């Protein structure tokens, strides 16, 4: 490994924390020279900042067509940066734009590709990547054997780089034919306000695929939430199946919650759910699968049948309230 | 119009995940398989377009003999034709190898739209659809939660973070990798299953598609060297007993938290 290219990402006018996490990974790989690319419109100041905070030699791709993420325009800029840097390892964050463009870059370069890594090390100079498979139930270690490797890294998996580096900024010539793009950004639609605001609930009782059917939410999950004076939530598969509306969804594509007590019923604990509730003050998980990842972040776990445990708990709470 | 839907058959979501002999994947013998759930939404989206007018729906899958079952199910749901790329030489391919096989199919079939799921439930890579789009030379988007068509343009809402959506337009031909939940997936009717038996299901090899030298473990640039359960870190303290005993212990804790 001789040169690493960090593909940064801008969100709300600043570089994402995830870009500094990529810097942390790049800076710890021995003997590699670290280069970066900052892509956007009017981003010279961000590039200068990143150059001194882990980015090293920073290329700036500045063009009106890069103001918003667009797979073709950003892909063109990233490929220009790969060429200019001579990078043999290209790092992106596994964000909605990162997962969208990274595989395309890898295919265009005929490179090795590994997505959503939580760790990257070197073995004999070749990147070795670790990532979750089977929705977090197993970890896989992957070896790469190609001249070029493209990898995306799970945001939050590594602490951000906090040191300072000697860096430089140079302009990257990127010719984007804005009129010829076949994929175009139109707008960002913010989520409409919903009637269910889980972020303010002190107690949330959430159900997952293990609840089995929509009626069981009103028969089993809702009564416990009511007994505790709390709110009912759900994981993605429940909402995808149409059992509950989207406004009940807790997780990366739903609401991020931090109640005093979170009770997860029949939720295995896919990473998308965990990021939305892991900061809860106290977590109780009920699941029949002892290997469910939810038990790794729960404070108390019950390995058992939620249809026996939850009604018993509802009854005991009602009795305790007298 | 012609729609190509990429399907992957994956271990059933409730299947036992035992590690195989050399510790590089799970033991796949004698477990149940199903169509990757993300891909069922892609298929449903194709069938909705077919229902709304003239469209031919072609389903394509790579894998061993068991994959016939997944393709028959898709035909039973309403797909018109299936291509099964069944070739032991493909085993051990990485995402790019798989994308090259699908690209070879797409170049023969020239679909106006390729639909796929965002990711597979087993490897969770989310790599093949954008790679396929690159290899075919068409625009794409991922994590689509809404797909609308008007003349030669698709308008897609793609899910980004914090509950927001990004709206993008794609010129056909194009590829859309769908997020789960964008529609309600139909079941195959008995009539559909009977009709499916007469629908064409072509079997091809990598050599048939001209990609024999680009697939398999030998061509793969990425390989799994080890698979293992995540290290047990701070696992939850387990509460045991009868349901009533468990409930009593949980009530004590909830009281300590000041919530009762």
Coordinates of C-alpha atoms in Angstrom, one line a residue:
Chain A
X1 CA 0.0 0.0 0.0
X2 CA 1.6 3.2 -1.1
X3 CA -1.1 5.9 -1.4
X4 CA -4.5 6.2 0.2
X5 CA -7.2 8.5 -1.2
X6 CA -9.9 9.6 1.2
X7 CA -13.1 10.7 -0.5
X8 CA -14.6 13.2 1.9
X9 CA -18.3 14.2 2.1
X10 CA -19.9 17.5 2.9
X11 CA -23.1 17.7 4.8
X12 CA -24.8 21.0 5.8
X13 CA -21.8 23.0 4.8
X14 CA -19.2 21.1 6.8
X15 CA -17.1 17.9 6.3
X16 CA -18.9 15.0 7.9
X17 CA -17.5 13.4 11.0
X18 CA -17.3 10.2 9.0
X19 CA -14.6 11.8 6.8
X20 CA -12.4 12.4 9.8
X21 CA -13.0 8.7 10.7
X22 CA -11.6 7.8 7.3
X23 CA -8.6 10.0 8.1
X24 CA -8.1 8.0 11.3
X25 CA -8.1 4.7 9.4
X26 CA -5.7 6.1 6.7
X27 CA -3.3 7.7 9.2
X28 CA -2.9 4.4 11.1
X29 CA -1.9 2.3 8.1
X30 CA 1.8 2.1 8.1
X31 CA 3.9 3.6 5.4
X32 CA 1.1 5.0 3.3
X33 CA 0.9 8.5 2.0
X34 CA -2.5 10.0 2.7
X35 CA -4.3 12.1 0.1
X36 CA -7.8 13.3 0.0
X37 CA -10.4 14.8 -2.3
X38 CA -13.0 17.4 -1.3
X39 CA -15.9 17.6 -3.7
X40 CA -18.5 20.4 -4.0
X41 CA -19.0 24.0 -4.9
X42 CA -17.0 26.8 -3.1
X43 CA -15.2 24.3 -0.8
X44 CA -11.6 25.7 -0.7
X45 CA -11.9 26.5 3.0
X46 CA -13.1 23.0 3.9
X47 CA -10.2 21.6 1.9
X48 CA -7.7 23.7 3.7
X49 CA -9.1 22.7 7.0
X50 CA -9.1 19.0 6.2
X51 CA -5.5 19.2 4.8
X52 CA -4.3 20.2 8.3
X53 CA -6.5 17.7 10.2
X54 CA -5.7 14.4 8.7
X55 CA -6.4 14.8 5.0
X56 CA -2.8 15.4 3.9
X57 CA -2.5 16.3 0.2
X58 CA -6.0 17.5 -0.6
X59 CA -7.4 17.8 -4.1
X60 CA -10.4 20.1 -4.6
X61 CA -13.0 19.3 -7.2
X62 CA -15.0 22.5 -7.4
X63 CA -17.9 22.8 -9.8
X64 CA -21.5 24.0 -9.8
X65 CA -22.5 20.5 -10.9
X66 CA -21.0 19.1 -7.7
X67 CA -23.0 21.2 -5.3
X68 CA -25.3 18.3 -4.6
X69 CA -24.4 14.6 -4.7
X70 CA -25.0 13.1 -8.1
X71 CA -23.7 9.7 -9.0
X72 CA -22.2 10.6 -12.4
X73 CA -20.8 14.1 -11.6
X74 CA -19.3 12.9 -8.3
X75 CA -18.1 9.7 -9.9
X76 CA -16.3 11.7 -12.5
X77 CA -14.6 13.8 -9.8
X78 CA -13.6 10.8 -7.7
X79 CA -12.1 9.0 -10.7
X80 CA -10.1 12.1 -11.6
X81 CA -8.8 12.2 -8.0
X82 CA -7.9 8.5 -8.1
X83 CA -5.9 9.2 -11.2
X84 CA -4.2 12.4 -9.9
X85 CA -3.3 10.8 -6.6
X86 CA -2.2 7.5 -8.0
X87 CA -4.0 5.9 -5.0
X88 CA -4.1 2.1 -4.6
X89 CA -6.6 2.3 -1.7
X90 CA -9.7 4.5 -2.1
X91 CA -11.8 5.0 1.1
X92 CA -15.3 6.3 1.2
X93 CA -17.9 6.4 4.0
X94 CA -20.8 3.9 3.8
X95 CA -23.4 6.7 3.6
X96 CA -26.2 7.1 1.1
X97 CA -23.9 8.7 -1.4
X98 CA -20.9 6.6 -0.5
X99 CA -22.7 3.3 -1.0
X100 CA -24.3 4.7 -4.2
X101 CA -21.1 5.7 -6.0
X102 CA -18.3 3.5 -4.5
X103 CA -19.2 0.2 -6.3
X104 CA -19.4 2.1 -9.6
X105 CA -15.9 3.4 -9.1
X106 CA -14.6 -0.1 -8.2
X107 CA -16.2 -1.5 -11.4
X108 CA -14.8 1.3 -13.5
X109 CA -11.3 0.7 -12.1
X110 CA -11.7 -3.1 -12.2
X111 CA -10.7 -2.9 -8.5
X112 CA -11.3 -5.0 -5.4
X113 CA -14.4 -3.7 -3.5
X114 CA -15.4 -4.2 0.1
X115 CA -18.3 -2.3 1.6
X116 CA -19.2 -1.2 5.1
X117 CA -16.0 -2.2 6.8
X118 CA -15.6 -1.5 10.5
X119 CA -11.9 -2.2 10.4
X120 CA -9.1 -2.1 7.8
X121 CA -5.5 -3.3 8.4
X122 CA -2.7 -4.3 6.2
X123 CA -1.3 -7.8 5.7
X124 CA 1.8 -7.9 3.5
X125 CA 0.9 -4.4 2.2
X126 CA -2.6 -5.6 1.1
X127 CA -5.7 -4.3 2.8
X128 CA -7.6 -6.8 5.0
X129 CA -11.1 -5.7 5.8
X130 CA -13.5 -6.7 8.5
X131 CA -17.2 -6.2 8.2
X132 CA -20.5 -7.7 9.4
X133 CA -22.5 -10.1 7.3
X134 CA -25.9 -11.8 7.8
X135 CA -27.4 -8.5 9.2
X136 CA -24.8 -8.3 12.0
X137 CA -25.0 -11.9 13.1
X138 CA -21.5 -12.8 11.9
X139 CA -18.3 -11.0 11.2
X140 CA -16.3 -11.7 8.1
X141 CA -12.6 -11.0 7.4
X142 CA -11.8 -10.4 3.7
X143 CA -8.5 -10.4 1.9
X144 CA -8.0 -8.3 -1.2
X145 CA -5.7 -9.2 -4.1
X146 CA -5.8 -6.4 -6.6
X147 CA -3.7 -3.4 -7.6
X148 CA -6.5 -1.1 -6.6
X149 CA -8.9 -1.5 -3.7
X150 CA -12.0 0.5 -3.1
X151 CA -13.6 0.3 0.4
X152 CA -16.4 1.9 2.2
X153 CA -16.3 2.3 6.0
X154 CA -19.2 2.2 8.4
X155 CA -19.8 5.6 9.9
X156 CA -19.2 5.6 13.6
X157 CA -17.1 2.4 13.6
X158 CA -13.8 4.3 14.4
X159 CA -13.1 7.4 16.4
X160 CA -12.4 10.5 14.3
X161 CA -8.8 11.6 13.7
X162 CA -8.0 14.5 16.0
X163 CA -4.4 15.2 15.3
X164 CA -2.9 17.7 12.9
X165 CA -1.0 16.9 9.7
X166 CA 1.1 18.8 7.2
X167 CA -1.1 19.2 4.2
X168 CA -1.5 21.0 1.0
X169 CA -4.4 21.9 -1.3
X170 CA -4.4 21.7 -5.0
X171 CA -7.1 22.2 -7.6
X172 CA -8.3 19.2 -9.5
X173 CA -9.3 19.6 -13.1
X174 CA -12.6 18.0 -13.5
X175 CA -14.6 18.4 -16.7
X176 CA -18.2 17.7 -16.0
X177 CA -20.6 18.0 -18.9
X178 CA -23.6 19.1 -16.8
X179 CA -25.9 19.0 -19.8
X180 CA -25.0 15.4 -20.6
X181 CA -25.8 13.9 -17.2
X182 CA -28.2 11.0 -17.3
X183 CA -28.8 11.0 -13.5
X184 CA -29.8 14.3 -12.0
X185 CA -30.4 15.6 -8.5
X186 CA -33.7 17.3 -8.2
X187 CA -34.3 18.1 -4.5
X188 CA -34.2 16.9 -0.9
X189 CA -37.6 16.2 0.6
X190 CA -37.5 16.5 4.3
X191 CA -39.7 14.1 6.2
X192 CA -43.2 15.4 6.9
X193 CA -44.0 16.0 10.5
X194 CA -45.7 12.9 11.9
X195 CA -48.2 12.4 14.7
X196 CA -45.9 10.1 16.6
X197 CA -43.0 11.9 18.2
X198 CA -41.0 9.1 19.9
X199 CA -38.1 11.4 20.7
X200 CA -40.0 12.8 23.7
X201 CA -41.1 9.5 25.2
X202 CA -39.6 8.5 28.5
X203 CA -40.4 4.8 27.9
X204 CA -40.6 3.1 24.5
X205 CA -41.8 -0.4 23.9
X206 CA -40.8 -1.5 20.4
X207 CA -41.7 -4.6 18.5
X208 CA -39.9 -6.3 15.6
X209 CA -40.5 -9.1 13.1
X210 CA -40.7 -11.5 16.0
X211 CA -44.1 -10.0 17.0
X212 CA -45.4 -11.9 14.0
X213 CA -48.5 -10.0 12.9
X214 CA -50.1 -6.6 13.2
X215 CA -52.8 -7.6 15.7
X216 CA -50.2 -8.7 18.2
X217 CA -49.0 -5.1 18.4
X218 CA -52.3 -4.0 19.7
X219 CA -52.7 -7.1 21.9
X220 CA -49.2 -7.4 23.4
X221 CA -46.9 -4.4 22.7
X222 CA -49.3 -1.5 23.1
X223 CA -50.7 -2.6 26.5
X224 CA -47.2 -2.7 27.9
X225 CA -46.4 0.7 26.5
X226 CA -49.7 2.0 28.0
X227 CA -49.0 0.4 31.4
X228 CA -45.7 2.2 31.5
X229 CA -47.1 5.5 30.3
X230 CA -44.9 5.2 27.3
X231 CA -45.0 5.0 23.5
X232 CA -45.0 2.2 21.1
X233 CA -42.2 1.8 18.4
X234 CA -41.2 -0.6 15.8
X235 CA -38.2 -1.8 13.7
X236 CA -38.0 -1.6 10.0
X237 CA -39.4 -5.0 8.9
X238 CA -42.6 -4.2 10.8
X239 CA -43.0 -0.9 8.8
X240 CA -42.0 -2.5 5.6
X241 CA -44.6 -5.2 6.0
X242 CA -47.2 -2.5 6.5
X243 CA -48.1 -3.6 10.1
X244 CA -47.5 -0.1 11.4
X245 CA -47.0 3.3 9.7
X246 CA -43.5 4.7 9.1
X247 CA -43.9 7.2 12.0
X248 CA -43.4 4.4 14.5
X249 CA -40.1 3.3 13.0
X250 CA -37.0 3.6 15.2
X251 CA -33.6 3.5 13.4
X252 CA -31.4 5.1 10.8
X253 CA -34.3 5.7 8.4
X254 CA -36.8 6.5 11.2
X255 CA -36.6 8.3 14.5
X256 CA -33.5 8.4 16.7
X257 CA -34.6 8.0 20.3
X258 CA -33.0 8.2 23.8
X259 CA -35.7 7.3 26.3
X260 CA -35.0 6.4 30.0
X261 CA -36.2 2.9 29.2
X262 CA -36.3 1.1 25.8
X263 CA -37.9 -2.4 25.7
X264 CA -37.1 -4.3 22.5
X265 CA -39.5 -7.2 21.8
X266 CA -38.7 -9.6 19.0
X267 CA -36.1 -7.3 17.5
X268 CA -32.9 -9.0 16.5
X269 CA -30.9 -5.8 16.4
X270 CA -29.9 -5.0 12.8
X271 CA -27.4 -2.1 12.9
X272 CA -29.9 0.2 11.2
X273 CA -32.2 -0.3 14.3
X274 CA -29.4 -0.1 16.9
X275 CA -28.1 3.3 15.7
X276 CA -31.5 4.7 16.4
X277 CA -31.9 3.5 20.0
X278 CA -28.5 2.5 21.4
X279 CA -28.2 5.8 23.4
X280 CA -31.3 4.9 25.5
X281 CA -30.5 5.1 29.2
X282 CA -31.6 1.5 29.9
X283 CA -32.4 -1.2 27.4
X284 CA -34.3 -4.4 28.0
X285 CA -34.4 -7.0 25.2
X286 CA -36.7 -9.9 24.9
X287 CA -35.9 -12.3 22.0
X288 CA -36.1 -16.1 21.5
X289 CA -32.7 -16.1 19.7
X290 CA -29.8 -16.0 22.3
X291 CA -27.4 -14.9 19.6
X292 CA -29.5 -11.9 18.5
X293 CA -27.2 -8.8 18.3
X294 CA -29.7 -6.8 20.4
X295 CA -28.4 -8.6 23.5
X296 CA -25.0 -7.0 23.0
X297 CA -26.3 -3.5 23.6
X298 CA -29.1 -4.4 26.1
X299 CA -28.6 -4.0 29.8
X300 CA -31.0 -6.7 30.7
X301 CA -31.9 -9.6 28.4
X302 CA -34.6 -12.2 28.4
X303 CA -34.1 -15.2 26.1
X304 CA -37.6 -16.4 25.7
X305 CA -41.0 -16.2 24.2
X306 CA -42.2 -12.6 24.2
X307 CA -45.8 -13.7 24.1
X308 CA -45.4 -15.2 27.5
X309 CA -43.0 -12.6 29.0
X310 CA -44.6 -9.4 27.9
X311 CA -48.2 -10.1 29.0
X312 CA -46.8 -11.2 32.4
X313 CA -44.8 -8.0 32.6
X314 CA -47.8 -5.9 31.7
X315 CA -49.8 -7.6 34.4
X316 CA -47.0 -7.2 37.0
X317 CA -46.7 -3.5 36.2
X318 CA -50.4 -2.9 36.4
X319 CA -50.4 -4.7 39.8
X320 CA -47.3 -2.7 41.0
X321 CA -49.1 0.6 40.2
X322 CA -51.9 -0.6 42.4
Chain B
X1 CA -40.7 -2.1 -22.6
X2 CA -38.4 -4.8 -21.2
X3 CA -37.6 -5.0 -17.4
X4 CA -34.8 -7.2 -16.1
X5 CA -35.1 -8.1 -12.4
X6 CA -32.0 -9.4 -10.6
X7 CA -32.8 -12.0 -7.9
X8 CA -30.6 -13.6 -5.4
X9 CA -31.6 -16.7 -3.4
X10 CA -30.3 -16.4 0.1
X11 CA -30.6 -18.5 3.3
X12 CA -34.0 -18.1 4.9
X13 CA -34.0 -15.3 7.5
X14 CA -34.7 -17.9 10.3
X15 CA -32.1 -20.4 9.0
X16 CA -29.5 -21.7 11.3
X17 CA -26.2 -20.0 10.7
X18 CA -23.5 -22.7 11.3
X19 CA -20.0 -22.0 10.1
X20 CA -18.7 -24.3 7.3
X21 CA -15.7 -26.6 7.5
X22 CA -13.0 -24.2 6.4
X23 CA -14.5 -21.3 8.4
X24 CA -15.1 -19.1 5.4
X25 CA -18.9 -19.1 5.0
X26 CA -22.0 -20.7 6.5
X27 CA -22.9 -24.3 6.1
X28 CA -25.4 -24.1 3.2
X29 CA -26.4 -27.8 3.0
X30 CA -29.8 -28.7 4.3
X31 CA -31.0 -25.2 5.1
X32 CA -34.0 -23.4 3.7
X33 CA -33.5 -20.7 1.1
X34 CA -35.7 -17.9 -0.1
X35 CA -35.6 -15.0 -2.5
X36 CA -33.7 -12.1 -1.0
X37 CA -36.4 -9.9 0.6
X38 CA -35.0 -6.7 -1.1
X39 CA -35.3 -8.4 -4.4
X40 CA -38.9 -9.3 -3.9
X41 CA -39.7 -5.6 -3.7
X42 CA -37.8 -5.1 -7.0
X43 CA -39.8 -7.9 -8.6
X44 CA -43.1 -6.4 -7.3
X45 CA -42.2 -3.0 -8.7
X46 CA -41.6 -4.6 -12.1
X47 CA -44.9 -6.5 -11.9
X48 CA -46.7 -3.3 -11.0
X49 CA -45.3 -1.6 -14.2
X50 CA -46.3 -4.7 -16.1
X51 CA -49.8 -4.5 -14.7
X52 CA -50.1 -0.9 -15.7
X53 CA -49.3 -1.5 -19.3
X54 CA -47.1 -3.3 -21.8
X55 CA -43.9 -4.7 -20.1
X56 CA -42.1 -7.9 -20.4
X57 CA -40.5 -9.0 -17.0
X58 CA -37.4 -11.1 -17.2
X59 CA -36.0 -12.5 -14.0
X60 CA -32.3 -13.4 -13.8
X61 CA -30.5 -15.3 -11.0
X62 CA -27.0 -16.8 -10.6
X63 CA -26.6 -19.9 -8.4
X64 CA -26.8 -23.7 -8.2
X65 CA -29.8 -26.0 -8.9
X66 CA -31.7 -24.8 -5.9
X67 CA -32.1 -21.4 -7.6
X68 CA -34.7 -22.9 -10.0
X69 CA -37.1 -22.8 -7.1
X70 CA -36.7 -19.0 -6.7
X71 CA -37.1 -18.4 -10.4
X72 CA -40.2 -20.6 -10.6
X73 CA -41.7 -18.6 -7.7
X74 CA -40.9 -15.3 -9.5
X75 CA -42.6 -16.7 -12.7
X76 CA -45.5 -17.8 -10.5
X77 CA -45.9 -14.2 -9.2
X78 CA -46.1 -13.0 -12.8
X79 CA -42.7 -12.7 -14.4
X80 CA -42.7 -13.7 -18.1
X81 CA -39.3 -15.3 -18.5
X82 CA -36.3 -16.5 -16.4
X83 CA -32.6 -16.9 -17.0
X84 CA -30.7 -19.1 -14.6
X85 CA -27.0 -18.8 -14.8
X86 CA -26.0 -22.2 -13.3
X87 CA -22.3 -22.9 -13.5
X88 CA -20.1 -24.3 -10.7
X89 CA -17.2 -22.3 -12.2
X90 CA -18.9 -19.1 -11.0
X91 CA -18.6 -20.2 -7.3
X92 CA -16.1 -18.1 -5.4
X93 CA -16.7 -15.0 -7.5
X94 CA -16.7 -11.7 -5.8
X95 CA -19.3 -8.9 -6.3
X96 CA -17.5 -7.7 -9.5
X97 CA -17.5 -11.2 -11.0
X98 CA -21.2 -11.5 -10.3
X99 CA -21.8 -8.1 -11.8
X100 CA -19.9 -9.1 -14.9
X101 CA -22.2 -12.2 -15.4
X102 CA -25.3 -10.0 -15.0
X103 CA -23.8 -7.4 -17.4
X104 CA -23.3 -10.1 -20.0
X105 CA -27.0 -11.0 -19.7
X106 CA -28.1 -7.4 -19.8
X107 CA -26.0 -6.8 -23.0
X108 CA -27.8 -9.7 -24.7
X109 CA -31.2 -8.7 -23.5
X110 CA -31.0 -4.9 -23.7
X111 CA -33.6 -4.1 -21.0
X112 CA -35.1 -0.6 -20.7
X113 CA -35.0 -0.9 -17.0
X114 CA -33.0 -3.1 -14.6
X115 CA -34.4 -3.5 -11.1
X116 CA -32.6 -5.0 -8.2
X117 CA -32.7 -5.0 -4.4
X118 CA -30.5 -2.6 -2.5
X119 CA -28.5 -5.4 -0.9
X120 CA -28.6 -9.1 -0.1
X121 CA -29.6 -10.3 3.3
X122 CA -26.6 -12.7 3.5
X123 CA -23.5 -10.8 2.4
X124 CA -25.0 -7.3 2.9
X125 CA -22.6 -5.9 0.3
X126 CA -25.0 -3.6 -1.7
X127 CA -22.3 -3.8 -4.5
X128 CA -23.6 -5.6 -7.5
X129 CA -26.4 -3.2 -8.7
X130 CA -24.2 -0.1 -9.1
X131 CA -21.4 -2.2 -10.5
X132 CA -23.8 -3.7 -13.1
X133 CA -25.0 -0.2 -14.1
X134 CA -21.4 0.9 -14.6
X135 CA -20.5 -2.2 -16.6
X136 CA -23.6 -1.7 -18.8
X137 CA -23.0 2.0 -19.1
X138 CA -26.3 3.2 -17.7
X139 CA -27.3 5.6 -14.9
X140 CA -28.5 4.2 -11.6
X141 CA -29.8 5.0 -8.2
X142 CA -30.0 3.1 -4.9
X143 CA -32.3 2.8 -1.9
X144 CA -35.3 3.9 -4.0
X145 CA -38.5 4.1 -2.0
X146 CA -40.6 5.5 -4.9
X147 CA -40.3 5.0 -8.6
X148 CA -42.4 7.0 -11.2
X149 CA -42.1 6.8 -14.9
X150 CA -42.8 9.4 -17.5
X151 CA -41.8 8.8 -21.2
X152 CA -38.1 7.9 -21.1
X153 CA -37.4 9.3 -17.6
X154 CA -37.7 7.8 -14.2
X155 CA -38.2 9.9 -11.1
X156 CA -37.1 8.2 -7.9
X157 CA -37.2 9.1 -4.3
X158 CA -34.1 7.6 -2.6
X159 CA -33.9 7.2 1.1
X160 CA -31.1 9.2 2.7
X161 CA -30.5 9.8 6.4
X162 CA -32.8 11.3 9.1
X163 CA -36.0 10.3 7.3
X164 CA -35.4 12.6 4.3
X165 CA -35.5 11.6 0.7
X166 CA -33.4 12.7 -2.2
X167 CA -35.3 13.0 -5.5
X168 CA -33.3 12.0 -8.6
X169 CA -34.2 11.6 -12.3
X170 CA -32.7 8.9 -14.5
X171 CA -32.8 8.6 -18.2
X172 CA -33.7 5.2 -19.5
X173 CA -32.2 2.7 -19.9
X174 CA -31.3 2.8 -16.3
X175 CA -31.0 0.7 -13.1
X176 CA -32.8 1.1 -9.8
X177 CA -31.8 -0.7 -6.7
X178 CA -34.8 -0.6 -4.4
X179 CA -35.1 -0.1 -0.6
X180 CA -37.3 -2.6 1.2
X181 CA -40.9 -1.5 1.9
X182 CA -41.5 0.5 -1.3
X183 CA -44.6 -1.6 -2.2
X184 CA -46.6 -4.6 -0.9
X185 CA -45.2 -7.8 -2.4
X186 CA -47.8 -10.1 -3.9
X187 CA -47.9 -13.9 -3.4
X188 CA -47.9 -16.3 -6.2
X189 CA -51.4 -17.5 -6.8
X190 CA -52.1 -21.2 -7.5
X191 CA -53.1 -20.3 -11.0
X192 CA -49.9 -18.3 -11.4
X193 CA -47.8 -21.2 -10.2
X194 CA -49.5 -23.6 -12.7
X195 CA -49.0 -21.1 -15.5
X196 CA -45.3 -20.7 -14.4
X197 CA -44.6 -24.3 -15.4
X198 CA -45.0 -23.4 -19.0
X199 CA -43.0 -20.2 -18.9
X200 CA -39.5 -20.2 -20.4
X201 CA -36.6 -20.8 -18.0
X202 CA -33.3 -20.7 -19.8
X203 CA -30.1 -22.1 -18.2
X204 CA -26.8 -20.6 -19.2
X205 CA -23.2 -21.0 -18.2
X206 CA -20.4 -18.4 -17.9
X207 CA -19.0 -19.7 -21.2
X208 CA -22.4 -19.2 -22.9
X209 CA -22.2 -15.6 -21.8
X210 CA -18.6 -15.1 -22.8
X211 CA -17.4 -14.4 -19.3
X212 CA -15.8 -17.7 -18.3
X213 CA -12.4 -16.1 -17.8
X214 CA -13.8 -13.3 -15.5
X215 CA -15.5 -15.4 -12.9
X216 CA -14.8 -17.8 -10.1
X217 CA -12.4 -17.8 -7.2
X218 CA -9.4 -17.5 -9.6
X219 CA -10.6 -14.1 -10.9
X220 CA -12.0 -12.8 -7.6
X221 CA -10.1 -9.8 -6.1
X222 CA -11.8 -10.2 -2.8
X223 CA -12.2 -13.4 -0.8
X224 CA -13.5 -14.3 2.7
X225 CA -10.7 -15.7 4.8
X226 CA -12.7 -16.1 8.0
X227 CA -16.2 -15.8 9.3
X228 CA -17.1 -15.9 13.0
X229 CA -19.7 -14.8 15.4
X230 CA -18.9 -11.3 16.7
X231 CA -16.9 -11.4 19.9
X232 CA -19.2 -11.3 22.9
X233 CA -18.4 -8.0 24.5
X234 CA -20.7 -6.5 27.1
X235 CA -23.6 -8.9 26.7
X236 CA -26.8 -8.2 28.5
X237 CA -27.3 -9.6 32.0
X238 CA -29.7 -12.4 31.5
X239 CA -33.0 -12.6 33.5
X240 CA -34.2 -16.1 33.9
X241 CA -37.1 -18.0 35.4
X242 CA -40.8 -18.4 34.7
X243 CA -42.6 -15.6 32.9
X244 CA -44.0 -14.3 36.2
X245 CA -40.6 -14.5 37.9
X246 CA -39.0 -12.7 35.0
X247 CA -41.8 -10.1 35.1
X248 CA -41.2 -9.5 38.9
X249 CA -37.4 -9.0 38.4
X250 CA -38.1 -6.6 35.5
X251 CA -40.6 -4.6 37.7
X252 CA -38.0 -4.3 40.4
X253 CA -35.5 -2.8 37.9
X254 CA -38.1 -0.5 36.4
X255 CA -38.9 0.8 39.9
X256 CA -35.2 1.4 40.4
X257 CA -35.1 3.5 37.3
X258 CA -37.9 5.6 38.9
X259 CA -40.4 4.8 36.2
X260 CA -43.0 3.2 38.4

